[in-house]
């Protein structure tokens, strides 16, 4: 079994139609006696965005969900799992992480907690350590953090390069990431490489030229850190446009540390997501509401940097699609726990427990432009998590408690 979730780059446009009881194979597996099943399909159950079904069952055949409904109506199968009155939710979709790295930034975190402000320059510390690490060490790190995430219910994840900043090191980071997931992002434009400190234009040429040539075959996405101390709007546009020309779809680190052009650039270029979205003008919110770009919020970063919290309530009330993700990285958000991020979003970003769960599952799927994950309906991928609790609300109600009891990914029980 691979340490990370497998994904497909060409998901179906819509899930397959519902399967009748008579069409369910006897060899399928039924999970029954579910106190509360989150389907993320408002046409099911209580009609809410979560599509909650009480006293529910779900049937898995191969790597797909083939039936959902009330336990009393579940089709006969050879294999049955009794959920014991616990809740079942879709596997978490972590759509923003930075897992290919080496080194440790404990000293930086300690200094920050003692009053030193966060700045993008701390990335350079990880760049030096990552360049010096072997492929085996980097792969072992990815494996370790994905195992952590899996045991906390994450079944799909995206991860980026960005700690190499040379042609060779960025390409090897993507090769390593691609061993674990298809949701791989080229982030050569994380910061200007220290090697080009006096020639940022030259580094943009490298990122959009030889580095892009070496990295494009290994990635699905292209990303840029559009921020003071990293790349301005014109540089970000040039980088993302070059990536699009090579078949990579844009995502963008936008408006994390200050107001800037990132969010509106994301909407202009039809980026799948604008990530962070901490400092927004009304024009930024209106742009997100009018486009298809998902606002991905990363509360672990605000927790770890003592920064201002994004206003999720403002985005949701405007009709913006919101995702939650860990931003797992060694500098500004060293957590692999989606349940932790849900608790932060509810407590400090004004999300309801229902909204936070939806954003950590279906919202993450939207940020990856996927329809086969983040939901539990007939035809969707059989990625689901059994909680040791009667309701998903316990994820925020009992923060820090290890509530994940079992995880299925692609129909196979992996935890």
PDB file of N, CA and C in Angstrom, residues 348-400:
ATOM      1  N   UNK A 348     -12.341  30.378  15.527  1.00  0.00           N
ATOM      2  CA  UNK A 348     -11.701  31.666  15.262  1.00  0.00           C
ATOM      3  C   UNK A 348     -11.993  32.276  13.898  1.00  0.00           C
ATOM      4  N   UNK A 349     -12.663  31.550  13.001  1.00  0.00           N
ATOM      5  CA  UNK A 349     -12.947  32.083  11.675  1.00  0.00           C
ATOM      6  C   UNK A 349     -14.451  32.199  11.407  1.00  0.00           C
ATOM      7  N   UNK A 350     -15.272  31.991  12.465  1.00  0.00           N
ATOM      8  CA  UNK A 350     -16.717  32.213  12.399  1.00  0.00           C
ATOM      9  C   UNK A 350     -17.433  31.254  11.441  1.00  0.00           C
ATOM     10  N   UNK A 351     -16.915  30.046  11.281  1.00  0.00           N
ATOM     11  CA  UNK A 351     -17.609  29.026  10.519  1.00  0.00           C
ATOM     12  C   UNK A 351     -18.446  28.178  11.458  1.00  0.00           C
ATOM     13  N   UNK A 352     -19.554  27.651  10.957  1.00  0.00           N
ATOM     14  CA  UNK A 352     -20.298  26.673  11.728  1.00  0.00           C
ATOM     15  C   UNK A 352     -19.616  25.310  11.580  1.00  0.00           C
ATOM     16  N   UNK A 353     -19.884  24.355  12.492  1.00  0.00           N
ATOM     17  CA  UNK A 353     -19.319  23.013  12.318  1.00  0.00           C
ATOM     18  C   UNK A 353     -19.685  22.377  10.986  1.00  0.00           C
ATOM     19  N   UNK A 354     -20.919  22.600  10.524  1.00  0.00           N
ATOM     20  CA  UNK A 354     -21.320  22.052   9.220  1.00  0.00           C
ATOM     21  C   UNK A 354     -20.497  22.663   8.097  1.00  0.00           C
ATOM     22  N   UNK A 355     -20.348  23.983   8.105  1.00  0.00           N
ATOM     23  CA  UNK A 355     -19.588  24.656   7.046  1.00  0.00           C
ATOM     24  C   UNK A 355     -18.135  24.215   7.037  1.00  0.00           C
ATOM     25  N   UNK A 356     -17.554  24.080   8.225  1.00  0.00           N
ATOM     26  CA  UNK A 356     -16.145  23.698   8.305  1.00  0.00           C
ATOM     27  C   UNK A 356     -15.928  22.295   7.762  1.00  0.00           C
ATOM     28  N   UNK A 357     -16.814  21.362   8.110  1.00  0.00           N
ATOM     29  CA  UNK A 357     -16.663  20.005   7.585  1.00  0.00           C
ATOM     30  C   UNK A 357     -16.831  19.989   6.074  1.00  0.00           C
ATOM     31  N   UNK A 358     -17.838  20.684   5.563  1.00  0.00           N
ATOM     32  CA  UNK A 358     -18.047  20.728   4.111  1.00  0.00           C
ATOM     33  C   UNK A 358     -16.800  21.290   3.427  1.00  0.00           C
ATOM     34  N   UNK A 359     -16.225  22.345   3.984  1.00  0.00           N
ATOM     35  CA  UNK A 359     -15.063  22.977   3.367  1.00  0.00           C
ATOM     36  C   UNK A 359     -13.828  22.083   3.410  1.00  0.00           C
ATOM     37  N   UNK A 360     -13.746  21.205   4.415  1.00  0.00           N
ATOM     38  CA  UNK A 360     -12.602  20.299   4.547  1.00  0.00           C
ATOM     39  C   UNK A 360     -12.753  19.041   3.705  1.00  0.00           C
ATOM     40  N   UNK A 361     -13.911  18.873   3.084  1.00  0.00           N
ATOM     41  CA  UNK A 361     -14.162  17.689   2.253  1.00  0.00           C
ATOM     42  C   UNK A 361     -14.571  18.125   0.841  1.00  0.00           C
ATOM     43  N   UNK A 362     -15.824  18.498   0.666  1.00  0.00           N
ATOM     44  CA  UNK A 362     -16.290  18.929  -0.657  1.00  0.00           C
ATOM     45  C   UNK A 362     -15.597  20.208  -1.113  1.00  0.00           C
ATOM     46  N   UNK A 363     -15.305  21.111  -0.173  1.00  0.00           N
ATOM     47  CA  UNK A 363     -14.603  22.343  -0.545  1.00  0.00           C
ATOM     48  C   UNK A 363     -13.209  22.064  -1.066  1.00  0.00           C
ATOM     49  N   UNK A 364     -12.488  21.153  -0.399  1.00  0.00           N
ATOM     50  CA  UNK A 364     -11.168  20.769  -0.887  1.00  0.00           C
ATOM     51  C   UNK A 364     -11.236  20.118  -2.248  1.00  0.00           C
ATOM     52  N   UNK A 365     -12.271  19.304  -2.473  1.00  0.00           N
ATOM     53  CA  UNK A 365     -12.448  18.695  -3.790  1.00  0.00           C
ATOM     54  C   UNK A 365     -12.665  19.767  -4.853  1.00  0.00           C
ATOM     55  N   UNK A 366     -13.472  20.785  -4.527  1.00  0.00           N
ATOM     56  CA  UNK A 366     -13.697  21.880  -5.474  1.00  0.00           C
ATOM     57  C   UNK A 366     -12.397  22.628  -5.774  1.00  0.00           C
ATOM     58  N   UNK A 367     -11.540  22.784  -4.756  1.00  0.00           N
ATOM     59  CA  UNK A 367     -10.258  23.467  -4.962  1.00  0.00           C
ATOM     60  C   UNK A 367      -9.314  22.662  -5.839  1.00  0.00           C
ATOM     61  N   UNK A 368      -9.578  21.372  -5.974  1.00  0.00           N
ATOM     62  CA  UNK A 368      -8.809  20.520  -6.891  1.00  0.00           C
ATOM     63  C   UNK A 368      -9.596  20.201  -8.156  1.00  0.00           C
ATOM     64  N   UNK A 369     -10.759  20.822  -8.279  1.00  0.00           N
ATOM     65  CA  UNK A 369     -11.649  20.622  -9.423  1.00  0.00           C
ATOM     66  C   UNK A 369     -11.936  19.138  -9.631  1.00  0.00           C
ATOM     67  N   UNK A 370     -12.339  18.512  -8.534  1.00  0.00           N
ATOM     68  CA  UNK A 370     -12.667  17.093  -8.536  1.00  0.00           C
ATOM     69  C   UNK A 370     -14.127  16.903  -8.141  1.00  0.00           C
ATOM     70  N   UNK A 371     -14.809  15.957  -8.771  1.00  0.00           N
ATOM     71  CA  UNK A 371     -16.186  15.626  -8.408  1.00  0.00           C
ATOM     72  C   UNK A 371     -16.311  14.213  -7.860  1.00  0.00           C
ATOM     73  N   UNK A 372     -15.231  13.456  -7.868  1.00  0.00           N
ATOM     74  CA  UNK A 372     -15.292  12.056  -7.455  1.00  0.00           C
ATOM     75  C   UNK A 372     -14.909  11.842  -6.004  1.00  0.00           C
ATOM     76  N   UNK A 373     -14.501  12.897  -5.312  1.00  0.00           N
ATOM     77  CA  UNK A 373     -14.074  12.802  -3.925  1.00  0.00           C
ATOM     78  C   UNK A 373     -14.793  13.876  -3.111  1.00  0.00           C
ATOM     79  N   UNK A 374     -14.645  13.811  -1.789  1.00  0.00           N
ATOM     80  CA  UNK A 374     -15.258  14.817  -0.928  1.00  0.00           C
ATOM     81  C   UNK A 374     -16.737  14.654  -0.718  1.00  0.00           C
ATOM     82  N   UNK A 375     -17.299  13.532  -1.140  1.00  0.00           N
ATOM     83  CA  UNK A 375     -18.720  13.271  -0.997  1.00  0.00           C
ATOM     84  C   UNK A 375     -18.918  11.763  -0.924  1.00  0.00           C
ATOM     85  N   UNK A 376     -20.042  11.325  -0.389  1.00  0.00           N
ATOM     86  CA  UNK A 376     -20.364   9.902  -0.293  1.00  0.00           C
ATOM     87  C   UNK A 376     -21.723   9.672  -0.928  1.00  0.00           C
ATOM     88  N   UNK A 377     -21.705   9.519  -2.239  1.00  0.00           N
ATOM     89  CA  UNK A 377     -22.913   9.271  -3.016  1.00  0.00           C
ATOM     90  C   UNK A 377     -22.602   8.185  -4.033  1.00  0.00           C
ATOM     91  N   UNK A 378     -23.618   7.494  -4.543  1.00  0.00           N
ATOM     92  CA  UNK A 378     -23.356   6.452  -5.534  1.00  0.00           C
ATOM     93  C   UNK A 378     -22.517   6.976  -6.704  1.00  0.00           C
ATOM     94  N   UNK A 379     -21.432   6.273  -6.993  1.00  0.00           N
ATOM     95  CA  UNK A 379     -20.524   6.665  -8.056  1.00  0.00           C
ATOM     96  C   UNK A 379     -19.291   7.390  -7.579  1.00  0.00           C
ATOM     97  N   UNK A 380     -19.327   7.953  -6.368  1.00  0.00           N
ATOM     98  CA  UNK A 380     -18.141   8.649  -5.859  1.00  0.00           C
ATOM     99  C   UNK A 380     -17.120   7.627  -5.353  1.00  0.00           C
ATOM    100  N   UNK A 381     -15.888   8.082  -5.203  1.00  0.00           N
ATOM    101  CA  UNK A 381     -14.842   7.198  -4.742  1.00  0.00           C
ATOM    102  C   UNK A 381     -15.090   6.829  -3.277  1.00  0.00           C
ATOM    103  N   UNK A 382     -14.795   5.598  -2.930  1.00  0.00           N
ATOM    104  CA  UNK A 382     -15.076   5.105  -1.577  1.00  0.00           C
ATOM    105  C   UNK A 382     -13.964   5.519  -0.625  1.00  0.00           C
ATOM    106  N   UNK A 383     -13.921   6.825  -0.326  1.00  0.00           N
ATOM    107  CA  UNK A 383     -12.998   7.402   0.648  1.00  0.00           C
ATOM    108  C   UNK A 383     -13.840   7.898   1.814  1.00  0.00           C
ATOM    109  N   UNK A 384     -13.762   7.237   2.947  1.00  0.00           N
ATOM    110  CA  UNK A 384     -14.626   7.632   4.062  1.00  0.00           C
ATOM    111  C   UNK A 384     -13.944   7.372   5.393  1.00  0.00           C
ATOM    112  N   UNK A 385     -14.406   8.107   6.391  1.00  0.00           N
ATOM    113  CA  UNK A 385     -13.816   8.069   7.725  1.00  0.00           C
ATOM    114  C   UNK A 385     -14.896   7.798   8.759  1.00  0.00           C
ATOM    115  N   UNK A 386     -14.624   6.839   9.627  1.00  0.00           N
ATOM    116  CA  UNK A 386     -15.504   6.513  10.743  1.00  0.00           C
ATOM    117  C   UNK A 386     -14.984   7.221  11.987  1.00  0.00           C
ATOM    118  N   UNK A 387     -15.835   8.056  12.581  1.00  0.00           N
ATOM    119  CA  UNK A 387     -15.461   8.800  13.781  1.00  0.00           C
ATOM    120  C   UNK A 387     -15.924   8.065  15.037  1.00  0.00           C
ATOM    121  N   UNK A 388     -15.126   8.142  16.078  1.00  0.00           N
ATOM    122  CA  UNK A 388     -15.546   7.598  17.363  1.00  0.00           C
ATOM    123  C   UNK A 388     -16.380   8.647  18.087  1.00  0.00           C
ATOM    124  N   UNK A 389     -17.505   8.983  17.460  1.00  0.00           N
ATOM    125  CA  UNK A 389     -18.423  10.015  17.948  1.00  0.00           C
ATOM    126  C   UNK A 389     -19.725   9.857  17.179  1.00  0.00           C
ATOM    127  N   UNK A 390     -20.840  10.300  17.726  1.00  0.00           N
ATOM    128  CA  UNK A 390     -22.116  10.140  17.034  1.00  0.00           C
ATOM    129  C   UNK A 390     -22.389  11.193  15.969  1.00  0.00           C
ATOM    130  N   UNK A 391     -21.565  12.231  15.913  1.00  0.00           N
ATOM    131  CA  UNK A 391     -21.812  13.338  14.984  1.00  0.00           C
ATOM    132  C   UNK A 391     -20.492  13.980  14.576  1.00  0.00           C
ATOM    133  N   UNK A 392     -20.465  14.518  13.356  1.00  0.00           N
ATOM    134  CA  UNK A 392     -19.299  15.257  12.878  1.00  0.00           C
ATOM    135  C   UNK A 392     -19.027  16.503  13.704  1.00  0.00           C
ATOM    136  N   UNK A 393     -20.035  17.004  14.414  1.00  0.00           N
ATOM    137  CA  UNK A 393     -19.857  18.216  15.223  1.00  0.00           C
ATOM    138  C   UNK A 393     -18.779  18.010  16.281  1.00  0.00           C
ATOM    139  N   UNK A 394     -18.543  16.767  16.683  1.00  0.00           N
ATOM    140  CA  UNK A 394     -17.528  16.483  17.692  1.00  0.00           C
ATOM    141  C   UNK A 394     -16.121  16.872  17.229  1.00  0.00           C
ATOM    142  N   UNK A 395     -15.897  17.003  15.922  1.00  0.00           N
ATOM    143  CA  UNK A 395     -14.582  17.417  15.442  1.00  0.00           C
ATOM    144  C   UNK A 395     -14.202  18.793  15.978  1.00  0.00           C
ATOM    145  N   UNK A 396     -15.187  19.681  16.107  1.00  0.00           N
ATOM    146  CA  UNK A 396     -14.935  20.997  16.697  1.00  0.00           C
ATOM    147  C   UNK A 396     -15.249  21.012  18.191  1.00  0.00           C
ATOM    148  N   UNK A 397     -16.222  20.207  18.602  1.00  0.00           N
ATOM    149  CA  UNK A 397     -16.679  20.142  19.993  1.00  0.00           C
ATOM    150  C   UNK A 397     -15.616  19.537  20.909  1.00  0.00           C
ATOM    151  N   UNK A 398     -14.808  18.606  20.375  1.00  0.00           N
ATOM    152  CA  UNK A 398     -13.781  17.934  21.161  1.00  0.00           C
ATOM    153  C   UNK A 398     -12.410  18.132  20.515  1.00  0.00           C
ATOM    154  N   UNK A 399     -11.918  19.368  20.450  1.00  0.00           N
ATOM    155  CA  UNK A 399     -10.656  19.644  19.745  1.00  0.00           C
ATOM    156  C   UNK A 399      -9.482  18.917  20.381  1.00  0.00           C
ATOM    157  N   UNK A 400      -8.608  18.410  19.516  1.00  0.00           N
ATOM    158  CA  UNK A 400      -7.409  17.747  19.997  1.00  0.00           C
ATOM    159  C   UNK A 400      -7.585  16.297  20.367  1.00  0.00           C
TER     160      UNK A 400
END
